[in-house]
C-alpha positions as a LaTeX table, in Angstrom:
\begin{tabular}{lrrr}
\hline
Residue & $x$ (\AA) & $y$ (\AA) & $z$ (\AA) \\
\hline
Met1 & 80.97 & 107.57 & 76.70 \\
Ser2 & 82.94 & 109.80 & 74.36 \\
Asp3 & 86.32 & 109.03 & 75.94 \\
Asp4 & 88.05 & 106.63 & 78.31 \\
Phe5 & 88.73 & 109.23 & 80.98 \\
Asp6 & 88.69 & 107.84 & 84.54 \\
Tyr7 & 86.19 & 110.09 & 86.29 \\
Ala8 & 86.22 & 108.05 & 89.49 \\
Ala9 & 89.95 & 108.78 & 89.82 \\
Tyr10 & 89.48 & 112.41 & 88.78 \\
Phe11 & 87.02 & 113.01 & 91.61 \\
His12 & 89.23 & 111.32 & 94.20 \\
Pro13 & 89.89 & 114.66 & 95.99 \\
Val14 & 86.27 & 114.69 & 97.23 \\
Trp15 & 87.21 & 111.68 & 99.37 \\
Glu16 & 89.46 & 113.77 & 101.62 \\
Asp17 & 88.38 & 112.98 & 105.15 \\
Gln18 & 88.22 & 114.82 & 108.46 \\
Arg19 & 90.46 & 112.09 & 109.85 \\
Pro20 & 94.08 & 112.03 & 108.64 \\
Ala21 & 95.17 & 108.94 & 106.70 \\
Asp22 & 97.35 & 107.70 & 109.56 \\
Lys23 & 94.20 & 107.32 & 111.69 \\
Arg24 & 92.37 & 105.27 & 109.08 \\
Phe25 & 92.74 & 101.79 & 107.62 \\
Pro26 & 95.09 & 100.53 & 106.21 \\
Gln27 & 97.72 & 102.91 & 107.66 \\
Phe28 & 96.19 & 102.55 & 111.12 \\
Arg29 & 95.40 & 98.98 & 112.23 \\
Pro30 & 93.99 & 98.95 & 115.75 \\
Leu31 & 92.42 & 96.25 & 117.86 \\
Ile32 & 88.63 & 96.40 & 117.54 \\
Ala33 & 86.08 & 94.75 & 119.84 \\
His34 & 82.64 & 93.36 & 119.05 \\
Tyr35 & 80.34 & 93.30 & 122.08 \\
Cys36 & 77.68 & 90.58 & 121.97 \\
Ser37 & 75.79 & 87.95 & 123.95 \\
Ile38 & 77.33 & 84.59 & 124.88 \\
Thr39 & 74.88 & 82.98 & 122.44 \\
Thr40 & 76.31 & 85.13 & 119.64 \\
Leu41 & 79.86 & 84.32 & 120.72 \\
Glu42 & 79.03 & 80.62 & 120.50 \\
Ala43 & 77.47 & 81.04 & 117.05 \\
Ile44 & 80.47 & 83.00 & 115.71 \\
Val45 & 82.93 & 80.36 & 116.91 \\
Lys46 & 80.80 & 77.32 & 116.09 \\
Asn47 & 79.90 & 78.41 & 112.55 \\
Glu48 & 83.01 & 80.55 & 111.90 \\
Gln49 & 80.64 & 83.21 & 110.66 \\
Phe50 & 80.19 & 86.88 & 111.44 \\
Trp51 & 76.75 & 88.28 & 110.64 \\
Phe52 & 76.55 & 91.76 & 109.15 \\
Ser53 & 73.30 & 93.69 & 109.68 \\
Asn54 & 71.29 & 95.82 & 107.29 \\
Pro55 & 71.36 & 99.42 & 108.59 \\
Leu56 & 67.57 & 99.77 & 108.31 \\
Tyr57 & 67.30 & 97.18 & 111.10 \\
Met58 & 70.00 & 98.71 & 113.33 \\
Asn59 & 69.21 & 100.82 & 116.37 \\
Asp60 & 71.00 & 103.87 & 114.92 \\
Tyr61 & 69.63 & 103.64 & 111.37 \\
Glu62 & 68.67 & 107.34 & 111.56 \\
Glu63 & 72.37 & 108.13 & 111.20 \\
Leu64 & 72.45 & 106.58 & 107.72 \\
Val65 & 69.21 & 108.32 & 106.77 \\
Phe66 & 70.67 & 111.64 & 107.98 \\
Gly67 & 73.56 & 111.41 & 105.53 \\
Leu68 & 71.52 & 110.26 & 102.54 \\
Ala69 & 68.61 & 112.66 & 103.02 \\
Asn70 & 70.73 & 115.71 & 103.75 \\
Ser71 & 73.29 & 115.07 & 101.00 \\
Arg72 & 70.43 & 114.90 & 98.51 \\
Ser73 & 68.77 & 118.11 & 99.75 \\
Arg74 & 72.07 & 120.02 & 100.07 \\
Phe75 & 73.00 & 118.98 & 96.53 \\
Leu76 & 69.76 & 120.47 & 95.24 \\
Gln77 & 70.48 & 123.72 & 97.11 \\
Asn78 & 74.15 & 123.98 & 96.16 \\
Ile79 & 74.96 & 126.96 & 93.92 \\
Ser80 & 78.57 & 125.94 & 93.26 \\
Val81 & 77.58 & 122.77 & 91.42 \\
Arg82 & 74.92 & 124.65 & 89.46 \\
Asn83 & 77.45 & 127.28 & 88.37 \\
Ala84 & 80.15 & 124.72 & 87.54 \\
Leu85 & 77.91 & 123.09 & 84.94 \\
Lys86 & 77.67 & 126.47 & 83.15 \\
Thr87 & 74.16 & 126.31 & 81.68 \\
Pro88 & 70.75 & 125.57 & 83.21 \\
Glu89 & 70.22 & 122.80 & 80.68 \\
Arg90 & 73.43 & 120.98 & 81.57 \\
Tyr91 & 72.69 & 121.37 & 85.26 \\
Asp92 & 69.18 & 119.96 & 84.85 \\
Arg93 & 70.48 & 116.90 & 83.02 \\
Phe94 & 73.17 & 116.31 & 85.63 \\
Arg95 & 70.71 & 116.81 & 88.49 \\
Asp96 & 68.39 & 114.23 & 86.94 \\
Gln97 & 71.25 & 111.70 & 86.85 \\
Val98 & 72.03 & 112.27 & 90.55 \\
Leu99 & 68.39 & 111.99 & 91.60 \\
Trp100 & 67.96 & 108.84 & 89.52 \\
Ile101 & 70.84 & 107.18 & 91.41 \\
Tyr102 & 69.35 & 108.15 & 94.79 \\
Glu103 & 65.99 & 106.78 & 93.65 \\
Gln104 & 67.49 & 103.47 & 92.52 \\
Phe105 & 69.34 & 103.14 & 95.82 \\
Asp106 & 66.16 & 103.76 & 97.80 \\
Lys107 & 64.22 & 101.25 & 95.71 \\
Gly108 & 66.58 & 98.32 & 96.04 \\
Leu109 & 70.27 & 98.79 & 96.74 \\
Leu110 & 69.73 & 99.98 & 100.31 \\
Phe111 & 68.28 & 96.54 & 101.04 \\
Asp112 & 71.65 & 94.92 & 100.25 \\
Ile113 & 74.09 & 97.04 & 102.23 \\
Tyr114 & 75.40 & 95.41 & 105.43 \\
Ile115 & 77.42 & 96.67 & 108.36 \\
Ala116 & 79.47 & 95.00 & 111.13 \\
Cys117 & 80.19 & 97.25 & 114.11 \\
Phe118 & 83.19 & 97.29 & 116.46 \\
Ala119 & 84.73 & 99.55 & 119.09 \\
Glu120 & 88.39 & 100.55 & 118.96 \\
His121 & 90.15 & 98.73 & 121.80 \\
Asp122 & 93.26 & 99.39 & 123.87 \\
Ala123 & 95.56 & 96.34 & 123.94 \\
Ala124 & 96.12 & 96.69 & 127.70 \\
Asp125 & 92.38 & 96.83 & 128.47 \\
Asn126 & 90.89 & 93.61 & 129.88 \\
Asp127 & 87.71 & 95.31 & 131.10 \\
Gly128 & 86.02 & 96.92 & 128.10 \\
Leu129 & 83.73 & 99.95 & 128.15 \\
Leu130 & 80.83 & 100.08 & 130.59 \\
Ser131 & 78.61 & 101.86 & 128.05 \\
Met132 & 79.29 & 99.13 & 125.49 \\
Trp133 & 78.50 & 96.38 & 127.98 \\
Arg134 & 75.20 & 98.08 & 128.74 \\
Gly135 & 74.30 & 98.81 & 125.13 \\
Tyr136 & 75.55 & 95.76 & 123.25 \\
Gly137 & 77.05 & 93.21 & 125.63 \\
Ala138 & 73.86 & 91.60 & 126.99 \\
Ser139 & 73.71 & 94.07 & 129.91 \\
Gly140 & 77.19 & 93.06 & 131.03 \\
Ser141 & 76.55 & 89.31 & 130.79 \\
Gly142 & 77.96 & 88.87 & 127.29 \\
Ala143 & 81.41 & 89.00 & 125.73 \\
Ala144 & 83.69 & 91.35 & 123.82 \\
Ile145 & 85.54 & 89.57 & 121.01 \\
Val146 & 88.73 & 91.53 & 120.30 \\
Phe147 & 90.03 & 91.35 & 116.72 \\
Asn148 & 93.43 & 92.40 & 115.39 \\
Thr149 & 93.13 & 94.39 & 112.15 \\
Ala150 & 96.92 & 94.16 & 111.67 \\
Val151 & 96.50 & 90.66 & 110.21 \\
Leu152 & 94.15 & 91.90 & 107.49 \\
Ser153 & 95.54 & 92.36 & 104.00 \\
Glu154 & 94.47 & 95.35 & 101.95 \\
Ile155 & 92.89 & 93.89 & 98.82 \\
Pro156 & 92.22 & 96.21 & 95.88 \\
Arg157 & 88.55 & 96.19 & 94.83 \\
Ser158 & 87.54 & 94.07 & 97.83 \\
Pro159 & 83.76 & 94.21 & 98.38 \\
Leu160 & 84.47 & 94.96 & 102.04 \\
Arg161 & 85.25 & 98.49 & 103.25 \\
Ile162 & 86.74 & 99.11 & 106.70 \\
Asp163 & 87.13 & 102.50 & 108.34 \\
Pro164 & 86.55 & 104.33 & 111.63 \\
Val165 & 83.42 & 106.36 & 112.21 \\
Thr166 & 83.91 & 110.13 & 112.31 \\
Tyr167 & 81.74 & 112.01 & 114.81 \\
Gly168 & 80.29 & 115.49 & 114.57 \\
Thr169 & 77.32 & 117.61 & 115.50 \\
Ser170 & 74.48 & 117.85 & 113.02 \\
Glu171 & 75.78 & 121.27 & 112.02 \\
Glu172 & 79.31 & 119.96 & 111.48 \\
Arg173 & 78.09 & 117.09 & 109.33 \\
Leu174 & 76.01 & 119.42 & 107.17 \\
Leu175 & 79.12 & 121.56 & 106.74 \\
Trp176 & 81.09 & 118.47 & 105.66 \\
Ile177 & 78.44 & 117.74 & 103.03 \\
Asp178 & 78.74 & 121.29 & 101.70 \\
Gln179 & 82.53 & 121.00 & 101.59 \\
Ile180 & 82.27 & 117.81 & 99.53 \\
Leu181 & 79.88 & 119.53 & 97.12 \\
Asp182 & 82.11 & 122.58 & 96.77 \\
Lys183 & 85.17 & 120.43 & 96.04 \\
Phe184 & 83.16 & 118.44 & 93.51 \\
Ala185 & 82.01 & 121.67 & 91.84 \\
Glu186 & 85.60 & 122.91 & 91.68 \\
Leu187 & 86.64 & 119.77 & 89.81 \\
Val188 & 83.64 & 119.95 & 87.47 \\
Ala189 & 84.42 & 123.56 & 86.63 \\
Ala190 & 88.06 & 122.71 & 85.85 \\
Arg191 & 87.17 & 120.20 & 83.13 \\
Asn192 & 84.90 & 120.30 & 80.11 \\
Ile193 & 82.81 & 117.23 & 80.98 \\
Pro194 & 80.71 & 115.82 & 78.13 \\
Glu195 & 77.09 & 115.12 & 78.92 \\
Asp196 & 77.47 & 111.42 & 78.23 \\
Ala197 & 79.87 & 111.33 & 81.19 \\
Phe198 & 77.30 & 112.79 & 83.58 \\
Arg199 & 76.24 & 109.34 & 84.81 \\
Ala200 & 79.84 & 108.49 & 85.80 \\
Cys201 & 80.25 & 111.85 & 87.55 \\
Ala202 & 76.92 & 111.52 & 89.37 \\
Ser203 & 77.93 & 108.02 & 90.48 \\
Ala204 & 81.24 & 109.32 & 91.86 \\
Leu205 & 79.39 & 111.96 & 93.89 \\
Phe206 & 76.80 & 109.51 & 95.20 \\
Glu207 & 79.46 & 106.98 & 96.25 \\
Arg208 & 81.14 & 109.69 & 98.30 \\
Phe209 & 77.90 & 110.54 & 100.04 \\
Leu210 & 77.09 & 106.90 & 100.66 \\
Ala211 & 80.44 & 106.50 & 102.42 \\
Phe212 & 79.78 & 109.71 & 104.32 \\
Ser213 & 76.40 & 108.35 & 105.44 \\
Val214 & 77.84 & 105.03 & 106.60 \\
Phe215 & 80.98 & 106.30 & 108.31 \\
Thr216 & 79.79 & 109.44 & 110.14 \\
Lys217 & 77.58 & 109.68 & 113.23 \\
Asn218 & 76.40 & 112.22 & 115.77 \\
Arg219 & 79.07 & 113.10 & 118.30 \\
Gly220 & 76.83 & 111.77 & 121.09 \\
Phe221 & 78.09 & 108.30 & 120.12 \\
Arg222 & 81.78 & 109.27 & 120.20 \\
Glu223 & 82.60 & 107.23 & 123.33 \\
Glu224 & 82.06 & 104.07 & 121.26 \\
Lys225 & 85.07 & 104.90 & 119.00 \\
Glu226 & 83.33 & 102.81 & 116.39 \\
Trp227 & 84.87 & 101.05 & 113.42 \\
Arg228 & 82.72 & 99.56 & 110.69 \\
Val229 & 83.19 & 96.89 & 108.08 \\
Val230 & 80.72 & 97.52 & 105.25 \\
Tyr231 & 79.53 & 95.36 & 102.37 \\
Ser232 & 77.26 & 96.52 & 99.57 \\
Arg233 & 76.15 & 94.34 & 96.72 \\
His234 & 77.17 & 96.99 & 94.19 \\
Tyr235 & 80.73 & 96.82 & 95.57 \\
Asp236 & 80.73 & 93.16 & 94.52 \\
Pro237 & 80.37 & 92.92 & 90.71 \\
Asn238 & 82.24 & 89.59 & 90.71 \\
Gln239 & 79.75 & 88.18 & 93.25 \\
Ile240 & 82.47 & 87.09 & 95.69 \\
Leu241 & 80.16 & 87.27 & 98.70 \\
Thr242 & 76.65 & 87.10 & 97.21 \\
Asp243 & 76.24 & 83.45 & 98.22 \\
Met244 & 76.56 & 84.63 & 101.85 \\
Leu245 & 73.44 & 86.81 & 101.65 \\
Gly246 & 70.73 & 85.37 & 103.85 \\
Tyr247 & 68.21 & 86.15 & 106.54 \\
Phe248 & 67.39 & 85.86 & 110.25 \\
Ile249 & 63.98 & 85.72 & 111.93 \\
Asp250 & 63.89 & 87.89 & 115.04 \\
Gly251 & 60.64 & 87.91 & 117.01 \\
Gly252 & 58.60 & 87.18 & 113.91 \\
Thr253 & 60.42 & 89.77 & 111.77 \\
Val254 & 62.59 & 88.59 & 108.89 \\
Glu255 & 65.82 & 90.58 & 108.65 \\
Pro256 & 68.29 & 90.39 & 105.73 \\
Lys257 & 71.81 & 89.41 & 106.80 \\
Leu258 & 75.24 & 88.90 & 105.29 \\
Lys259 & 76.55 & 85.71 & 106.91 \\
Phe260 & 80.24 & 86.26 & 106.34 \\
Arg261 & 82.42 & 83.16 & 106.56 \\
Ile262 & 85.62 & 83.83 & 108.51 \\
Ala263 & 88.09 & 82.02 & 106.30 \\
Pro264 & 90.68 & 82.77 & 103.62 \\
Leu265 & 88.66 & 84.12 & 100.70 \\
Glu266 & 90.31 & 85.23 & 97.49 \\
Gly267 & 89.38 & 88.77 & 96.59 \\
Ala268 & 87.97 & 89.64 & 100.02 \\
Ala269 & 89.91 & 88.31 & 103.03 \\
Ala270 & 93.05 & 86.45 & 102.01 \\
Gly271 & 94.76 & 84.26 & 104.59 \\
Val272 & 92.58 & 85.11 & 107.61 \\
Thr273 & 91.21 & 82.58 & 110.12 \\
Leu274 & 89.33 & 83.08 & 113.38 \\
Glu275 & 92.37 & 82.09 & 115.44 \\
Gln276 & 94.50 & 84.63 & 113.58 \\
Leu277 & 91.98 & 87.42 & 114.04 \\
Val278 & 90.95 & 87.02 & 117.70 \\
Val279 & 93.48 & 88.19 & 120.28 \\
Lys280 & 91.26 & 87.93 & 123.36 \\
Ile281 & 87.70 & 87.33 & 124.51 \\
Ile282 & 86.57 & 89.47 & 127.43 \\
Leu283 & 83.68 & 88.15 & 129.50 \\
Gly284 & 81.28 & 90.79 & 130.80 \\
Pro285 & 81.40 & 92.06 & 134.37 \\
Asn286 & 77.81 & 91.17 & 135.32 \\
Gly287 & 78.04 & 87.95 & 137.32 \\
Ala288 & 81.69 & 87.42 & 136.42 \\
Ser289 & 83.22 & 84.49 & 138.30 \\
Val290 & 85.88 & 81.83 & 138.00 \\
Arg291 & 83.11 & 79.34 & 137.33 \\
Ser292 & 81.65 & 81.31 & 134.39 \\
Thr293 & 85.13 & 81.80 & 132.91 \\
Met294 & 85.82 & 78.07 & 133.09 \\
Ala295 & 82.42 & 77.33 & 131.52 \\
Val296 & 83.12 & 79.57 & 128.53 \\
Gln297 & 86.58 & 78.06 & 128.14 \\
Arg298 & 84.98 & 74.60 & 128.14 \\
Met299 & 82.55 & 75.76 & 125.46 \\
Leu300 & 85.39 & 77.00 & 123.24 \\
Glu301 & 87.39 & 73.80 & 123.73 \\
Thr302 & 84.33 & 71.70 & 122.86 \\
Leu303 & 83.86 & 73.76 & 119.71 \\
Gly304 & 87.40 & 72.83 & 118.67 \\
Lys305 & 89.02 & 76.18 & 119.48 \\
Pro306 & 91.40 & 75.53 & 122.41 \\
Ala307 & 93.61 & 78.46 & 121.35 \\
Leu308 & 90.66 & 80.81 & 121.86 \\
Ala309 & 89.90 & 79.24 & 125.25 \\
Glu310 & 93.37 & 80.32 & 126.40 \\
Arg311 & 92.58 & 83.92 & 125.45 \\
Val312 & 89.54 & 84.33 & 127.71 \\
Val313 & 89.73 & 87.07 & 130.36 \\
Thr314 & 87.03 & 88.50 & 132.61 \\
Ser315 & 86.12 & 92.17 & 133.04 \\
Ser316 & 86.61 & 93.50 & 136.55 \\
Ile317 & 84.40 & 96.58 & 136.22 \\
Pro318 & 82.04 & 96.98 & 139.21 \\
Tyr319 & 78.84 & 96.58 & 137.23 \\
Arg320 & 75.57 & 98.41 & 137.71 \\
Ala321 & 72.81 & 98.11 & 135.12 \\
Lys322 & 72.06 & 101.85 & 135.35 \\
\hline
\end{tabular}
C-alpha cells in the first residue's frame, strides 16, 4: 500500500447503527437468557463449555443469507459508490475487489463463523417467555440459563463480538443497506484513495455488511429481543480460540461447532467463570414441580456447582404446547 493510512478507522462512520450506543454493548449490559434442554444445561455445567453454532445449521439461517445476498446485489446497483470512484475503470477494479471478498467468504470463511443466541431478560422475571419455551426450551421442559453481561470486560480486538439484534421489515433492512452504501460512497468521494488501497476499503465495507447480516433479523422475531455473541475465524488472527473449533453429530449429520470454554481467557474473556456469569436458572413450566426442582438442584450439586443449585427457580406460566 502506498501509505500507512488507517482505512478501517476512516470508514468507521458506516458502522452507525439504528440502535443508539446506550442500548448496545458495552454501554448497555443486560441480563440475557439462553433457553435449552435439561441435557444441554447439564453439558454446559459439567464441561464448563458453551457451544456456538454455525449459522448455516441454525433454524433462521435465511436471515444471514438475506443480509449477505442483498448487500452484494445492492452494492452492484448503487450509483453513489460508482460515482464516488470517479472513473469506470476505478469502479470496475474496486467492484472486483468487493466481489472477490464475497466469493472467498462463500467458499470457506462462512464455514467458520459461529453464533451463540440469547434473549434479553428482565431481572425480576422468574418465568421467562412462553414463545421461547416453545421454540427453544424443549417445549417448556427445559431451562433458561440467565447470564449477567455486566461482569464481562470489554477487550480490544477480542475475537468475540456481542451485540443485540436489530429488527426490521425486509424493506427497512434493504433501506439500511442503501444507507450504509451511501455513507461509504460519501467517504470515498471525500478522499483520493489510491488503487492499491482498494482491498482495504473493500474489506471495510464487507465487514460492515457481515455485521449487518449477523445482527439484523426480520421484525417477526422481535419478541425474542435477541442478543448474539459471534466468533469468526478471521476475527482471530492470534488463534486464541481456534483450538476450540470442533464438531457435533446430530442425527447422522456432522455440524461444525465452537466449543467455547467458560473460563478466564486472556484476549477473549478475562476473569469470567460460570458462577460469576450465571445469576439464575429458570426451569420450564411444562411439568414444573417441587420434585423436578430438587432433582435439578441435586444434579448441579453433584456436578460441583452448589452455588448454581441455589439459583434455581421454576417458571409459573400456565403452559400449553400450542
